[in-house]
XYZ file of C-alpha atoms in Angstrom:
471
model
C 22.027 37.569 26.539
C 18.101 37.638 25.619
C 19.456 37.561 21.779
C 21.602 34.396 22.402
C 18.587 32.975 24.145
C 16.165 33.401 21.484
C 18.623 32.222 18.623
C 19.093 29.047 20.591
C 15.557 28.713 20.811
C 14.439 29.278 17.227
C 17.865 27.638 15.855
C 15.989 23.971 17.979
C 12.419 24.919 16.840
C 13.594 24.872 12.929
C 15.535 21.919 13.673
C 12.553 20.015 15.135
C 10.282 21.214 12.614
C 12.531 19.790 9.795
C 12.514 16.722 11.291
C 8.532 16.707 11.685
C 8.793 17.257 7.812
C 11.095 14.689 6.823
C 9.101 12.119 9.002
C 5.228 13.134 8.855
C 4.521 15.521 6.030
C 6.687 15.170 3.221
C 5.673 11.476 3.272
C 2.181 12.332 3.434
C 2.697 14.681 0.417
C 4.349 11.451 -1.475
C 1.525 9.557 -0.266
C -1.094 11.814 -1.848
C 1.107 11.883 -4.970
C 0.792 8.035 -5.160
C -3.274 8.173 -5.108
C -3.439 10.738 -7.432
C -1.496 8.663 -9.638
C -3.409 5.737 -8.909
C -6.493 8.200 -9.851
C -4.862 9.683 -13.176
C -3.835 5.836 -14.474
C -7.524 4.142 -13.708
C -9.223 7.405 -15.997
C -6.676 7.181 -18.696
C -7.158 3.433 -19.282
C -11.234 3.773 -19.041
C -10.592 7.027 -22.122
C -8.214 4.673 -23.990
C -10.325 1.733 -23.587
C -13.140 3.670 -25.004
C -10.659 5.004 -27.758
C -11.581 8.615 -27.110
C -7.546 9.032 -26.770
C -4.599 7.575 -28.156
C -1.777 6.171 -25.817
C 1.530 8.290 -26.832
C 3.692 6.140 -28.996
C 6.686 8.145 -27.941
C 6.799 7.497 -24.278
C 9.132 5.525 -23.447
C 11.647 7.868 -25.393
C 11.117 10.659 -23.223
C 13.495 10.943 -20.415
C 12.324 12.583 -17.312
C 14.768 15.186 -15.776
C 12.972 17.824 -14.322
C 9.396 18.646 -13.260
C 7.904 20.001 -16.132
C 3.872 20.470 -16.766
C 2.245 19.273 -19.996
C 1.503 21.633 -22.585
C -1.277 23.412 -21.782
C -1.612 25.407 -25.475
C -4.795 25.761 -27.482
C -5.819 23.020 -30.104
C -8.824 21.950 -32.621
C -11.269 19.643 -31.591
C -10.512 17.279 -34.397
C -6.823 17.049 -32.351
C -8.640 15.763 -29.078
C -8.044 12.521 -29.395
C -4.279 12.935 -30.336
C -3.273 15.937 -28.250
C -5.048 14.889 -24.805
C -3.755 11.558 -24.958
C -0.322 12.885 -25.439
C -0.573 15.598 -22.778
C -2.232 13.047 -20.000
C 0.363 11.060 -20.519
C 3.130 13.602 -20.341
C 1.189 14.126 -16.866
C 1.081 11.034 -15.986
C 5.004 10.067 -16.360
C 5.274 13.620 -14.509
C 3.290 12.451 -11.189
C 4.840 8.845 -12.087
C 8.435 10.271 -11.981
C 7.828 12.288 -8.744
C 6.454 9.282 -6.651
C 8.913 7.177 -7.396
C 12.251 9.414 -8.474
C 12.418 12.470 -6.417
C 13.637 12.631 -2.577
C 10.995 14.075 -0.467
C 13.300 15.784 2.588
C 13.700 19.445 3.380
C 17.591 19.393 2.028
C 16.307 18.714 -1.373
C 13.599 20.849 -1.334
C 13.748 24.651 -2.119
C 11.148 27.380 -3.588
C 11.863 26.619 -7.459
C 11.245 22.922 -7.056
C 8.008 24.125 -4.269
C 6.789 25.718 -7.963
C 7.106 23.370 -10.486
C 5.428 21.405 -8.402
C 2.528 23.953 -7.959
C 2.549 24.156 -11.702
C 2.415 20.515 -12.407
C -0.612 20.238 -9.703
C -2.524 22.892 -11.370
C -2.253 21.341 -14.990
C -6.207 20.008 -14.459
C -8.852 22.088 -12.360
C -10.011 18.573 -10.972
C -12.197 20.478 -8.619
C -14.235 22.089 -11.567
C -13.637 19.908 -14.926
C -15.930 22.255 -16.879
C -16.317 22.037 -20.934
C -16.162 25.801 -20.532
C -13.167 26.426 -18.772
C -10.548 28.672 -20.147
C -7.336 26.441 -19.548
C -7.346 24.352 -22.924
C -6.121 21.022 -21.083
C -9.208 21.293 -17.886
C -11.671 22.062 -20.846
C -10.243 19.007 -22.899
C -10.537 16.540 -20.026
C -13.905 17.838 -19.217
C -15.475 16.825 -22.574
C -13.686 13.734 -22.839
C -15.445 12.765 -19.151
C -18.708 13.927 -20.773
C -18.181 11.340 -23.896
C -16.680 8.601 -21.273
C -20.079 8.898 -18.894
C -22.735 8.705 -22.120
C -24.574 5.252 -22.212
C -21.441 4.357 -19.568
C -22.074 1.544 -17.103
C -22.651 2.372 -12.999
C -19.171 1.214 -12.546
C -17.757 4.115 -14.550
C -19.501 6.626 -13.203
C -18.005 5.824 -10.159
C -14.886 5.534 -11.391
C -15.199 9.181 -13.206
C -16.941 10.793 -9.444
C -14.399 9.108 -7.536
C -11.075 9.891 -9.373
C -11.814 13.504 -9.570
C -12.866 13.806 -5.974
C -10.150 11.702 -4.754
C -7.795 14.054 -7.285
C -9.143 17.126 -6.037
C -8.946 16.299 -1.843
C -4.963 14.841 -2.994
C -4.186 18.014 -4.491
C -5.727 20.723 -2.414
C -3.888 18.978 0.305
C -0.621 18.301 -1.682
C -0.809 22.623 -2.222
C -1.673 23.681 1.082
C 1.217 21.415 2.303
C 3.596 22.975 -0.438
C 2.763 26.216 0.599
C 3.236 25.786 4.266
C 6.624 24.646 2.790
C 7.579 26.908 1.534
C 6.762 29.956 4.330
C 8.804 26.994 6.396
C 11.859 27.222 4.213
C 12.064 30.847 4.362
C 12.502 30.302 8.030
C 14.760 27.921 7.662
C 16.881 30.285 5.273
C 16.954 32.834 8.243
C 18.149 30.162 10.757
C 21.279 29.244 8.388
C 21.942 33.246 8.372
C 21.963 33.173 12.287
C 24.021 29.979 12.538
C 26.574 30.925 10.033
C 27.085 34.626 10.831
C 25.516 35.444 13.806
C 27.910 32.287 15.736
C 31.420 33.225 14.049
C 34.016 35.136 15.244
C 33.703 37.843 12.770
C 30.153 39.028 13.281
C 31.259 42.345 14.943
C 27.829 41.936 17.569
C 28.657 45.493 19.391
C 28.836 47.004 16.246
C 25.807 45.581 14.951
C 23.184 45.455 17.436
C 22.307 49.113 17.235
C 19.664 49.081 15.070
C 17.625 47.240 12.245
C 20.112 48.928 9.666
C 23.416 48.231 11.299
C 22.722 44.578 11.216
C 21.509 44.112 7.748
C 25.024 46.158 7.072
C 27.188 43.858 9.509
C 25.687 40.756 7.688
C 25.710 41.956 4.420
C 29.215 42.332 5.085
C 30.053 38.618 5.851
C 27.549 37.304 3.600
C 29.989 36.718 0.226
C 32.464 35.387 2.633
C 30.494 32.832 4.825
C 27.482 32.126 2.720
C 28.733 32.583 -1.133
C 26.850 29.641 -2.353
C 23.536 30.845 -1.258
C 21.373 33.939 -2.856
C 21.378 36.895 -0.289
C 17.749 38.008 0.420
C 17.350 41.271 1.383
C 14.038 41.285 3.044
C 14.745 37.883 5.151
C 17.776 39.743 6.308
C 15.731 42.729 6.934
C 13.069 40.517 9.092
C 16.050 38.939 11.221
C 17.402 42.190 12.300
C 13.593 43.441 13.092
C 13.288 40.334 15.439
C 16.246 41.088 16.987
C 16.383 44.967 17.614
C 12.776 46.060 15.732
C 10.660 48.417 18.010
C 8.024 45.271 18.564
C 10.566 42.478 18.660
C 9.308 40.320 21.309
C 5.552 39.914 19.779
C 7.834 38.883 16.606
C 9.938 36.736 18.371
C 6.868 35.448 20.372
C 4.598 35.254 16.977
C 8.133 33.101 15.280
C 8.246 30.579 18.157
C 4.664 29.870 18.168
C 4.712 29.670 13.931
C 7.329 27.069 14.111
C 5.725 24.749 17.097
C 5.011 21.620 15.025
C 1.536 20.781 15.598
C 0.010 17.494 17.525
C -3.180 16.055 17.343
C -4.490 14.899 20.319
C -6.041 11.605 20.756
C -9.653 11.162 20.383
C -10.593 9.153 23.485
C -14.072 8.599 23.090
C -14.965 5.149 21.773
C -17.855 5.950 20.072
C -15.661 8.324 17.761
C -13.246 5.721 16.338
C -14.341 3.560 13.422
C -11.926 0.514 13.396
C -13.744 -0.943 9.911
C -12.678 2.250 9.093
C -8.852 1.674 10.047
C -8.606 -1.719 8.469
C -10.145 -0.178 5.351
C -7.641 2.355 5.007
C -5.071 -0.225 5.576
C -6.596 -2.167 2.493
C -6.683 1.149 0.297
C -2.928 1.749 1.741
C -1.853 -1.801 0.630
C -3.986 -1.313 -3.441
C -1.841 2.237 -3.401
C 1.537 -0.317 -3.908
C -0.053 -1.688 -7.513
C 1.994 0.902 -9.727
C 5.400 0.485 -7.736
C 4.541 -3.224 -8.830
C 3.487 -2.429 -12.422
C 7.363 -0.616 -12.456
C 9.187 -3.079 -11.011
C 6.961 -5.587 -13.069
C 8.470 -3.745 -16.507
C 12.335 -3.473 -14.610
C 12.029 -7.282 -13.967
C 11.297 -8.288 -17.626
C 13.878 -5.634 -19.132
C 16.530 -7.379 -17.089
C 15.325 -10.260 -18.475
C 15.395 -9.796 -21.891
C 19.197 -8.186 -21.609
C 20.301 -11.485 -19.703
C 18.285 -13.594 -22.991
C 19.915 -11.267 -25.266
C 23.139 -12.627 -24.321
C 22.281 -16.402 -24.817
C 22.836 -15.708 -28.947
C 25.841 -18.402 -30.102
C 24.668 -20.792 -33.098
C 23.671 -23.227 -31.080
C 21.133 -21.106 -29.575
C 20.033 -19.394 -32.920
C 19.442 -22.635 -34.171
C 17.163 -23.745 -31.327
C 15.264 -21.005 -31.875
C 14.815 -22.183 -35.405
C 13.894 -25.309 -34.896
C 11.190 -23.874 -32.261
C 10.130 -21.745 -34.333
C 9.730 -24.366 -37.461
C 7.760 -26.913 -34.893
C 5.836 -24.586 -33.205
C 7.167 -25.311 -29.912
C 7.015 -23.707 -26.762
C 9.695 -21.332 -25.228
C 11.761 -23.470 -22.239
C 10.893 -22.594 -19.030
C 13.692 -19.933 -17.586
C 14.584 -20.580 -14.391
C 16.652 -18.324 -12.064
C 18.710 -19.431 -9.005
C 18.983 -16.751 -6.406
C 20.520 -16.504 -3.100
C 18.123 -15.345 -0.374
C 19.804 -14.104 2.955
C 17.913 -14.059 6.399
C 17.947 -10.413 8.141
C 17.640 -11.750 11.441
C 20.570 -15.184 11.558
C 22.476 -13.913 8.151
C 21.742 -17.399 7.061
C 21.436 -17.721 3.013
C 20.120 -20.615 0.899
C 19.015 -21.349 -2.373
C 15.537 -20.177 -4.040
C 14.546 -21.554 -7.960
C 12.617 -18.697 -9.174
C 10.205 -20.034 -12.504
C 10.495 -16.686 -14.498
C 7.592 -17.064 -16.482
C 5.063 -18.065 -13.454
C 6.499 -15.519 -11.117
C 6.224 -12.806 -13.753
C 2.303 -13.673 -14.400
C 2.027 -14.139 -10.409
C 3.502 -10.373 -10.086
C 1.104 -8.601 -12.650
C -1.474 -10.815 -11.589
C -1.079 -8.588 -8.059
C -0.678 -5.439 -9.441
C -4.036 -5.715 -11.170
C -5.429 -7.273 -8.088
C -3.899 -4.733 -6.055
C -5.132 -2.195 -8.674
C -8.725 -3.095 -8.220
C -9.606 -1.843 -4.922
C -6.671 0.988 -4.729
C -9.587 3.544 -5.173
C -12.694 3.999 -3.460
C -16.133 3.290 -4.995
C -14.655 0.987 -7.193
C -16.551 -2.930 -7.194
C -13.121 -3.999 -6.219
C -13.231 -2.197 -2.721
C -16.522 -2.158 -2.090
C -16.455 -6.037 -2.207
C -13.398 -5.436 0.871
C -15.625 -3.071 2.350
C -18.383 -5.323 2.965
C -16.444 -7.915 4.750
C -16.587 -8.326 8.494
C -13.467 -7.055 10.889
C -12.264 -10.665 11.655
C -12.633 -11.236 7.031
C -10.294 -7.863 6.948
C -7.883 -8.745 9.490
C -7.331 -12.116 8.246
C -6.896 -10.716 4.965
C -4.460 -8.073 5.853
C -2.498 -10.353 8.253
C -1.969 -12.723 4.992
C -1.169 -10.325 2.296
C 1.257 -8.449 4.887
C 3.214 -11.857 5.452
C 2.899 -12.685 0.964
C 4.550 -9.032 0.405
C 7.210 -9.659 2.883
C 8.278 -12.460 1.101
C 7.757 -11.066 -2.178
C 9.998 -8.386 -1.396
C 12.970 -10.879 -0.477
C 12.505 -12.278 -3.397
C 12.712 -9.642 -5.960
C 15.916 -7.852 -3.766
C 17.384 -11.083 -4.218
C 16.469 -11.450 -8.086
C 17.380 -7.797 -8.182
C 20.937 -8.556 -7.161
C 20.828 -11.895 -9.652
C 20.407 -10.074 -12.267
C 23.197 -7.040 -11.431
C 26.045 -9.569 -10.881
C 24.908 -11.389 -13.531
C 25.035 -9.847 -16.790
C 27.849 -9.305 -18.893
C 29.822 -6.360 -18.142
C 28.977 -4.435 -21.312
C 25.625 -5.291 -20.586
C 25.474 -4.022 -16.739
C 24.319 -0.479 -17.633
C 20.867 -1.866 -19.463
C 19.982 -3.226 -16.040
C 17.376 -1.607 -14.153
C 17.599 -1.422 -10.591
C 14.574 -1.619 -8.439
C 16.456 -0.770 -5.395
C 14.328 2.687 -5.306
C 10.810 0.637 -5.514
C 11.496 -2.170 -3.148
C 12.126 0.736 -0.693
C 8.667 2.721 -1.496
C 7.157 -0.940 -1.172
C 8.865 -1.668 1.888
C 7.415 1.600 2.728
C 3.965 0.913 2.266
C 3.986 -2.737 3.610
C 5.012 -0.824 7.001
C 2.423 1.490 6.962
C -0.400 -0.834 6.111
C 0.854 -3.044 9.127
C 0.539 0.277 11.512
C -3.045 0.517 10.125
C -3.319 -3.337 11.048
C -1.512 -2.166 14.770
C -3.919 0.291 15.608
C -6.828 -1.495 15.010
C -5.703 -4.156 17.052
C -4.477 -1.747 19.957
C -7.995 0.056 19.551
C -9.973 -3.305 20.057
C -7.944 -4.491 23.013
C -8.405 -1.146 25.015
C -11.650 -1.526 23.981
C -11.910 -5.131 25.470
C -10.191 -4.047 28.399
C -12.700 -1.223 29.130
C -15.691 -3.518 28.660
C -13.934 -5.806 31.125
C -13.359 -2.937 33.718
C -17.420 -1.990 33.211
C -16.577 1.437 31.763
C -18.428 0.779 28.680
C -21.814 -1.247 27.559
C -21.480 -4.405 25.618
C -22.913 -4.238 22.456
């Protein structure tokens, strides 16, 4: 039957097209997320820096739970200071706790998540940060940019231009994507109707497939039954039955398919097109995106430590600490012996981990990292101006340092779990979440690496073959 057909056909597209989510655009949309924090972080440090806001005492108190946007109420001038530096960093945590806290798939998505999200996004006008504006928080930020840029150095400027472009392209993008989302999961609502009802026994298809109204009756009818836990939306019903007996039901049918295609780009042959310093920098601004995943894990790490030197406390060690204290001597050197396990043989051995030096080593990365993690900045321009073979070489290295780095703190991780005292097990942190978002990155910054090198060798090859000059 043509209706059979068709349901089999839209039932696959919906199915592919989830998948296409899951695997290219929701991660994009977490990437974008990631820069804008990156973005928000770099301004908020310049305004506290320059003391034209206050950091919010209170943060760490607040538990994050839901997506929630910063108040976005009047307020005096004479409150700048106080109220923006609360409010950018209730923002802040906000974007902070959806990079790094909140599943990006299609099964844990759904429209009132879609517009909290909208909300949050649309806290700041990044793309017009005007002292005029009539949304309290945009016209806040605005004036404390104007204060930050007066008598400011060149490398602030940049840092002001490029954080609010970079903002605005993340978030325009980060919208249209939601939105697209959205219209997607509406689809995807109709495809669980024809699934559940339309493929069991009870859907009484003689009955129904009279006309637009008959259907929206028949699955009205099993709709309590075989879909209780799910809201019943009358005009998605009403759209199902008009692409399946409506007086123009193939163009709708044909308009569905066609919606739902997920979308390819082709390859740009042409060599003159592709930019491979290009590639290799976006590789470098890929790898400077993982410096607040590090800053996290960074505070995890030293809370777990602290709970594991909380438990050192008999008399013995009270009155070391005395006597260290009395003499003015140095803390001892912690060390921590962790058991590192080789993916590919299974293999494990031993690895002494010098807390204090691996600790500065690890923030000492994340502010590296940090420094070139936005465009424009002295940091990545200094990258920029390298040569291909400088970039490469760089890559190649920091690619192999984060790979071990990662072993490392998944092994510490799991030190410090089986470790502490069993009343003290909940106060330890797990970076299980972070390792996997840096994991994440790493990967992605070696495809960057990949296709430069697979665009240089067909490159080589074609010069070989005489189908290009040599330059």
């Amino acid at each position: 039957m043509a209706e059979e057909d068709f349901n089999s056909k839209i039932i696959a597209a919906v199915e592919e097209k989830t998948r296409w989510y899951d695997t290219v655009e929701l991660p994009k949309i977490q990437e974008n997320y990631r820069l804008h924090l990156t973005c928000v972080r770099n301004l908020f440090s310049a305004l506290v820096k320059k003391s034209l806001i206050h950091e919010d005492p209170y943060k760490k108190d607040k538990k994050i739970s839901n997506i929630v946007p910063p108040e976005n109420t009047e307020f005096n001038d004479n409150e700048r200071t106080l109220t923006m530096g609360i409010r950018l960093s209730d923002y802040e945590s906000m974007i902070d706790f959806i990079c790094n806290y909140m599943k990006f798939s299609v099964d844990s998505m759904n429209m009132a998540k879609i517009k909290q999200l909208v909300e949050l996004n649309n806290s700041f006008t990044w793309s017009n940060l005007s002292p005029n504006s009539a949304r309290p928080n945009t016209k806040g930020l605005a004036i404390l940019l104007s204060e930050l840029r007066a008598g400011a150095p060149q490398i602030t400027l940049s840092l002001i231009k490029d954080v609010t472009y970079q903002s605005t392209q993340a978030l325009n993008a980060i919208n249209d994507s939601l939105k697209q989302l959205a219209d997607f999961l509406r689809e995807s609502y109709k495809v669980e109707v024809r699934k559940t009802i339309f493929m069991n026994p009870k859907f009484n298809r003689n009955a129904a497939y009279d006309t637009v109204g008959t259907i929206v009756t028949e699955i009205k009818r099993l709709f309590p039954v075989l879909m209780e836990k799910r809201p019943l939306a009358t005009d998605l019903i009403t759209e199902i039955a008009e692409e399946e007996v409506g007086n123009n039901k193939e163009q709708r049918q044909s308009a569905l398919l066609a919606k739902l295609q997920v979308e390819t780009k082709e390859n740009k042959k042409k060599e003159e097109t592709i930019d491979v310093h290009a590639i290799l920098l976006e590789a470098v601004r890929c790898l400077g995106s993982s410096c607040e995943l590090y800053n996290t894990v960074l505070d995890k790490v030293e809370n777990n430590h602290e709970v594991l030197q909380s438990e050192h406390n008999s008399f013995g060690d009270r009155l070391k600490k005395f006597f260290r204290k009395v003499f003015n001597l140095p803390e001892p050197q912690v060390d921590y012996t962790i058991t590192l396990t080789d993916q590919k043989t299974q293999n494990t051995h031993k690895e002494t981990i010098h807390f204090t030096e691996f600790i500065q080593s690890l923030a000492k990365r994340a502010k590296y990292y940090n420094s070139f993690s936005v465009r424009n900045t002295p940091g990545y321009s200094k990258l920029a101006s390298q040569s291909d073979d400088s970039l490469l070489e760089f890559l190649n290295r920091q690619i192999i340092d984060n790979n071990k780095l990662l072993a490392l703190l998944t092994a510490l991780d799991d030190y410090f779990k089986n470790t502490a005292q069993p009343l003290n097990r909940g106060k330890i942190k797990g970076i299980k979440m972070e390792l996997t978002s840096l994991k994440n990155v790493i990967v992605k910054t070696n495809q960057h690496r990949a296709d430069y090198a697979s665009i240089v060798e067909e490159q080589e090859q074609m010069k070989k073959l005489g189908l290009t000059e040599n330059k």
